[in-house]
Amino acid sequence: MNDQALPNLRRIDPATISEAGPAGFAQAVTADCQPVLLPGLCRHWPVVEASGRGWAALSAYLARFDAGRSGQAFIGAPSIAGRYDYGDGPDGFNFERASLTLAQALERIGEAAADPSLASVYMGSVPADDCAPGFAADNPMDVLPSLATPRLWLGNASRVACHYDSFDNLACVVAGRRRFTLYPPDAIGDLYVGPIDHTLAGQPISLAAGAALGDERYPRFAAAAPRAIVIELKPGDGLYIPKLWWHQVEALEPTNLLVNYWWDAFAAGPDAPYLTMMLAMIAIAERPMAERRAWRAFFDHYVFRPQGHPLAHLPAERHGLLGPLAAGNYGRIRALVMKMLRGG
């Protein structure tokens, strides 16, 4: 673990929240929407114990749960050194995609680790409940709500391009060291983000964060670079990454496994903020600047509320649709929005 990064990153001893359950985790960890280091969070897991005995032992452990279902894997030539990214052409990538079962991926990862002349393998976001049923029960994460289920990220040494998630993320290192480089959400303008509809694995990535320092194409990155939080985790450690925090993830060993969980710690219903942003893009983004400023004032007043509740000057019983969402207003507002979208 890189102790030099600790002054920039809040650290919580997992023992202090292990008995508190999801409510305690939400209060202690997620409420501030800041990254939190949780050293030793999952060191008691059987899978971490297996990884300590080497890749063969870890592969044998995971193979017990293999359901034989296929998932997508990235296959990279040795020349890319595990840096999966865009290719030279505007529509291309520097890797190929293949459909592999968990057992096939484990075998190919082990072979590539033993022979650097072979293509590297990276298989990410594998739903454990689908491809490795029983894994979650054997390696529980009791501090999260039940809807947060594990996903497996396994491969050779690699670098996952700097991106954000629209859900809260708990990353647990199982095998191999992982280096995380984090940037706050408001660094987005300095990160030179790529297209939102042509991505490596679903999320837009920062073009600047993966380029050489001082790249003349990305002059504003000089403002983001000093804000980076860099931390290395060893097997057994956990890291909470709030939604919209940018993160680049490097797997530093020839064989690696990470388990993560995604969930929305503050959801009031099924609708996601990202969908709201997409709708706002088509409704507002190309209107005149002066009108966009006017709408920004209304968004600030009603949505972001920097000065508090927009009807704080009235008694609560007169807040109507702006009353608490949990009091039935979520459904009322949603029904109104759906009626408007239908042209009603």
XYZ file of C-alpha atoms in Angstrom:
344
model
C 0.000 0.000 0.000
C 1.308 3.456 -0.933
C 1.332 5.362 2.351
C 2.243 8.596 0.562
C -1.280 8.726 -0.888
C -3.033 8.376 2.464
C -3.140 12.122 3.334
C -5.292 12.611 0.197
C -7.615 9.706 0.900
C -9.897 8.999 3.841
C -9.162 5.668 5.516
C -11.565 3.588 7.631
C -10.753 0.444 9.565
C -13.324 -2.133 8.333
C -13.522 -3.583 11.849
C -15.284 -0.401 12.996
C -18.177 -0.903 10.546
C -18.288 -4.681 10.115
C -21.199 -5.085 12.549
C -23.110 -2.011 11.376
C -24.432 -3.531 8.138
C -25.495 -1.534 5.073
C -26.919 1.351 7.092
C -23.674 1.798 8.977
C -21.644 1.534 5.779
C -23.808 4.196 4.134
C -23.361 6.551 7.074
C -19.623 5.992 7.559
C -18.463 5.524 3.976
C -20.793 6.689 1.217
C -22.479 9.734 2.740
C -19.643 12.178 1.923
C -19.358 11.075 -1.727
C -15.573 10.896 -1.327
C -13.268 7.912 -1.985
C -12.506 5.787 1.078
C -9.723 3.257 1.581
C -10.768 0.118 3.498
C -7.554 -1.825 4.178
C -8.064 -5.524 4.814
C -11.794 -5.359 4.038
C -11.935 -8.775 2.336
C -8.793 -10.471 3.609
C -10.964 -13.088 5.367
C -12.465 -14.317 2.077
C -11.637 -17.882 1.003
C -10.833 -16.581 -2.482
C -8.167 -14.247 -1.044
C -6.705 -17.141 0.923
C -6.588 -19.208 -2.272
C -4.901 -16.389 -4.182
C -2.166 -16.302 -1.546
C -1.210 -19.833 -2.604
C -0.701 -18.851 -6.242
C -2.578 -18.667 -9.530
C -3.039 -22.426 -9.808
C -4.756 -22.543 -6.429
C -6.897 -19.522 -7.254
C -7.894 -20.979 -10.627
C -8.843 -24.274 -9.001
C -10.930 -22.410 -6.416
C -12.804 -20.363 -9.050
C -13.284 -23.387 -11.305
C -15.458 -24.943 -8.590
C -18.096 -22.287 -9.325
C -17.802 -22.139 -13.126
C -21.272 -22.418 -14.692
C -19.888 -22.736 -18.224
C -21.420 -19.468 -19.423
C -19.434 -17.253 -21.745
C -18.467 -13.625 -21.236
C -16.601 -11.054 -23.284
C -12.821 -10.836 -22.958
C -10.271 -8.430 -24.419
C -7.335 -10.084 -26.191
C -4.290 -7.847 -26.639
C -1.096 -8.384 -28.589
C 2.106 -8.304 -26.491
C 2.992 -4.980 -28.129
C 0.220 -3.099 -26.280
C 1.551 -4.263 -22.878
C -1.962 -4.623 -21.472
C -2.943 -1.034 -22.318
C -6.331 -1.644 -23.914
C -7.325 1.505 -25.760
C -8.558 3.007 -29.017
C -6.701 2.003 -32.185
C -5.239 4.214 -34.878
C -8.496 4.576 -36.819
C -11.479 6.608 -35.569
C -13.644 3.497 -35.192
C -11.089 0.951 -34.061
C -9.520 -0.452 -30.920
C -6.059 -1.847 -30.278
C -7.407 -5.210 -29.092
C -9.767 -7.959 -30.183
C -12.788 -9.324 -28.375
C -13.468 -12.987 -27.673
C -16.180 -14.975 -25.922
C -14.704 -17.158 -23.151
C -16.017 -19.159 -20.249
C -14.499 -18.512 -16.848
C -12.448 -21.714 -17.095
C -11.158 -20.779 -20.551
C -10.176 -17.305 -19.379
C -8.345 -18.657 -16.340
C -6.389 -21.080 -18.523
C -5.405 -18.438 -21.076
C -4.421 -15.936 -18.385
C -2.155 -18.507 -16.795
C -0.582 -19.394 -20.145
C 0.057 -15.735 -21.020
C 1.595 -15.112 -17.597
C 4.042 -17.960 -18.218
C 4.826 -16.924 -21.802
C 5.032 -13.150 -22.508
C 5.013 -13.838 -26.255
C 1.340 -14.812 -26.009
C -1.554 -12.345 -26.205
C -2.709 -10.953 -22.878
C -6.250 -11.549 -21.650
C -8.535 -9.215 -19.745
C -12.025 -10.333 -18.753
C -13.961 -7.719 -16.840
C -17.370 -7.154 -15.281
C -18.264 -10.859 -15.134
C -21.459 -11.243 -13.026
C -20.502 -13.810 -10.412
C -24.102 -14.887 -9.846
C -24.379 -15.877 -13.529
C -20.927 -17.263 -14.320
C -19.845 -18.427 -10.868
C -22.962 -19.141 -8.775
C -22.049 -19.775 -5.171
C -19.086 -17.390 -5.208
C -21.010 -14.626 -3.421
C -22.215 -16.921 -0.645
C -18.686 -18.201 -0.079
C -17.231 -14.671 -0.081
C -19.915 -12.432 1.455
C -19.921 -8.643 1.599
C -22.385 -8.018 4.416
C -21.836 -4.249 4.630
C -23.597 -3.671 1.282
C -27.300 -3.937 0.400
C -28.378 -7.250 -1.103
C -28.898 -5.710 -4.546
C -25.135 -5.073 -4.767
C -23.816 -8.306 -6.278
C -20.201 -9.194 -7.111
C -18.528 -8.932 -10.488
C -15.184 -10.485 -11.368
C -12.328 -8.698 -13.164
C -9.475 -11.027 -14.033
C -6.545 -10.971 -16.379
C -2.884 -10.374 -16.972
C -1.140 -7.084 -16.229
C -3.330 -4.335 -17.666
C -4.392 -0.723 -17.524
C -8.085 0.097 -17.651
C -8.513 3.545 -19.182
C -9.625 6.387 -16.924
C -13.433 6.422 -16.778
C -16.315 7.050 -14.400
C -19.227 4.902 -13.250
C -22.762 6.168 -12.771
C -23.097 3.892 -9.722
C -21.238 3.714 -6.443
C -18.370 1.238 -6.658
C -16.703 -0.933 -4.029
C -13.544 -2.531 -5.450
C -11.929 -5.443 -3.596
C -8.472 -6.647 -4.611
C -8.156 -10.445 -4.496
C -4.988 -11.306 -6.429
C -2.149 -9.071 -7.576
C -1.595 -5.442 -6.652
C -3.877 -2.769 -8.129
C -2.976 0.894 -8.640
C -5.902 3.315 -8.723
C -5.584 6.879 -10.019
C -8.623 8.960 -9.074
C -9.827 12.376 -10.242
C -12.858 14.244 -8.827
C -15.990 14.668 -10.971
C -15.381 18.369 -11.583
C -12.095 17.559 -13.371
C -14.150 16.382 -16.368
C -13.387 19.468 -18.453
C -9.633 18.965 -18.060
C -9.616 15.230 -18.838
C -10.538 15.469 -22.548
C -13.251 12.831 -22.526
C -13.867 10.703 -25.621
C -17.201 9.923 -27.316
C -20.097 8.676 -25.212
C -21.328 6.292 -27.934
C -18.017 4.745 -29.034
C -16.351 3.348 -25.960
C -14.091 0.502 -24.926
C -16.530 -1.089 -22.503
C -19.569 1.148 -22.124
C -18.274 4.266 -20.375
C -16.533 7.280 -21.944
C -12.835 7.497 -21.159
C -10.339 10.288 -20.572
C -8.001 10.607 -23.537
C -5.596 12.836 -21.611
C -5.152 10.628 -18.539
C -3.796 7.803 -20.678
C -1.474 9.970 -22.764
C 2.123 10.909 -22.050
C 2.619 13.769 -19.619
C 2.849 17.075 -21.437
C 1.001 15.856 -24.547
C 0.337 19.063 -26.496
C -3.119 17.848 -27.557
C -4.379 18.130 -23.976
C -3.082 21.372 -22.432
C -5.841 21.620 -19.803
C -4.810 18.269 -18.306
C -2.087 20.198 -16.473
C -4.844 21.425 -14.152
C -6.178 17.908 -13.473
C -2.899 16.054 -12.969
C -2.032 17.629 -9.572
C -5.491 16.697 -8.277
C -4.977 12.979 -8.842
C -5.158 10.576 -5.902
C -2.886 7.582 -6.498
C -3.084 4.519 -4.278
C -1.816 0.948 -4.559
C -3.847 -1.831 -2.964
C -2.746 -5.334 -2.068
C -4.918 -8.479 -1.897
C -7.554 -8.130 0.808
C -7.872 -4.343 0.537
C -11.018 -2.488 -0.516
C -11.631 0.933 -2.053
C -14.943 2.796 -2.214
C -15.212 4.959 -5.352
C -18.265 7.247 -5.429
C -20.278 7.577 -8.607
C -18.862 10.036 -11.172
C -15.334 9.900 -9.738
C -12.883 9.263 -12.577
C -10.570 6.303 -12.059
C -7.814 4.562 -13.951
C -7.072 1.041 -12.746
C -3.781 -0.757 -13.320
C -3.289 -4.458 -12.576
C 0.389 -4.694 -11.743
C 1.097 -8.438 -11.671
C 1.147 -11.102 -14.430
C -2.077 -12.554 -12.961
C -4.762 -10.503 -11.204
C -8.294 -10.703 -9.842
C -10.523 -7.938 -8.531
C -14.108 -8.213 -7.288
C -16.344 -5.158 -7.400
C -19.900 -4.168 -6.501
C -22.037 -1.474 -8.135
C -25.122 0.026 -6.529
C -26.793 3.408 -6.106
C -26.399 4.345 -2.470
C -28.960 7.158 -2.687
C -31.584 5.951 -5.155
C -35.164 6.976 -4.451
C -36.533 4.867 -7.319
C -35.613 3.240 -10.634
C -34.718 6.424 -12.529
C -31.011 7.229 -12.834
C -29.442 10.708 -12.930
C -27.582 9.811 -16.134
C -30.883 9.390 -17.977
C -31.911 12.843 -16.804
C -28.670 14.284 -18.164
C -29.211 12.629 -21.544
C -32.722 14.059 -21.796
C -31.407 17.487 -20.805
C -28.842 17.257 -23.615
C -31.539 17.041 -26.274
C -33.828 19.539 -24.559
C -31.303 22.222 -23.563
C -27.724 21.750 -24.821
C -28.106 23.510 -28.213
C -30.344 26.360 -27.136
C -28.814 29.868 -27.132
C -26.273 30.539 -24.385
C -28.504 33.139 -22.738
C -31.377 30.666 -22.508
C -29.051 27.953 -21.182
C -27.999 30.327 -18.415
C -31.649 30.868 -17.524
C -32.308 27.113 -17.368
C -29.178 26.638 -15.272
C -30.623 29.057 -12.725
C -33.825 27.005 -12.600
C -31.891 23.711 -12.328
C -29.858 25.162 -9.481
C -32.980 26.385 -7.707
C -35.129 23.259 -8.058
C -32.621 20.411 -8.461
C -29.193 21.249 -7.028
C -30.581 23.565 -4.316
C -27.420 25.352 -3.154
C -29.584 27.677 -1.034
C -31.758 24.913 0.396
C -35.263 23.740 -0.373
C -37.010 25.924 -3.010
C -40.150 26.216 -0.860
C -38.479 26.660 2.498
C -40.410 29.925 2.872
C -43.718 27.995 2.970
C -45.080 25.507 5.503
C -44.266 21.870 4.673
C -47.937 21.059 4.067
C -47.905 23.506 1.138
C -44.889 21.997 -0.666
C -47.038 19.824 -2.948
C -44.933 17.957 -5.527
C -41.817 19.436 -3.976
C -42.462 17.598 -0.734
C -40.479 14.474 0.216
C -40.165 11.929 -2.590
C -40.817 9.116 -0.124
C -44.217 10.642 0.684
C -45.594 9.635 -2.723
C -44.200 12.511 -4.743
C -41.728 10.307 -6.581
C -44.596 8.464 -8.276
C -46.573 11.666 -8.882
C -43.655 13.463 -10.544
C -42.749 10.394 -12.583
C -46.325 10.026 -13.836
C -46.370 13.719 -14.788
C -43.072 13.391 -16.676
C -44.237 10.295 -18.535
C -47.478 12.065 -19.521
C -45.456 15.016 -20.863
C -43.133 12.710 -22.835
C -46.166 11.067 -24.425
C -47.427 14.518 -25.442
C -50.292 14.451 -22.974
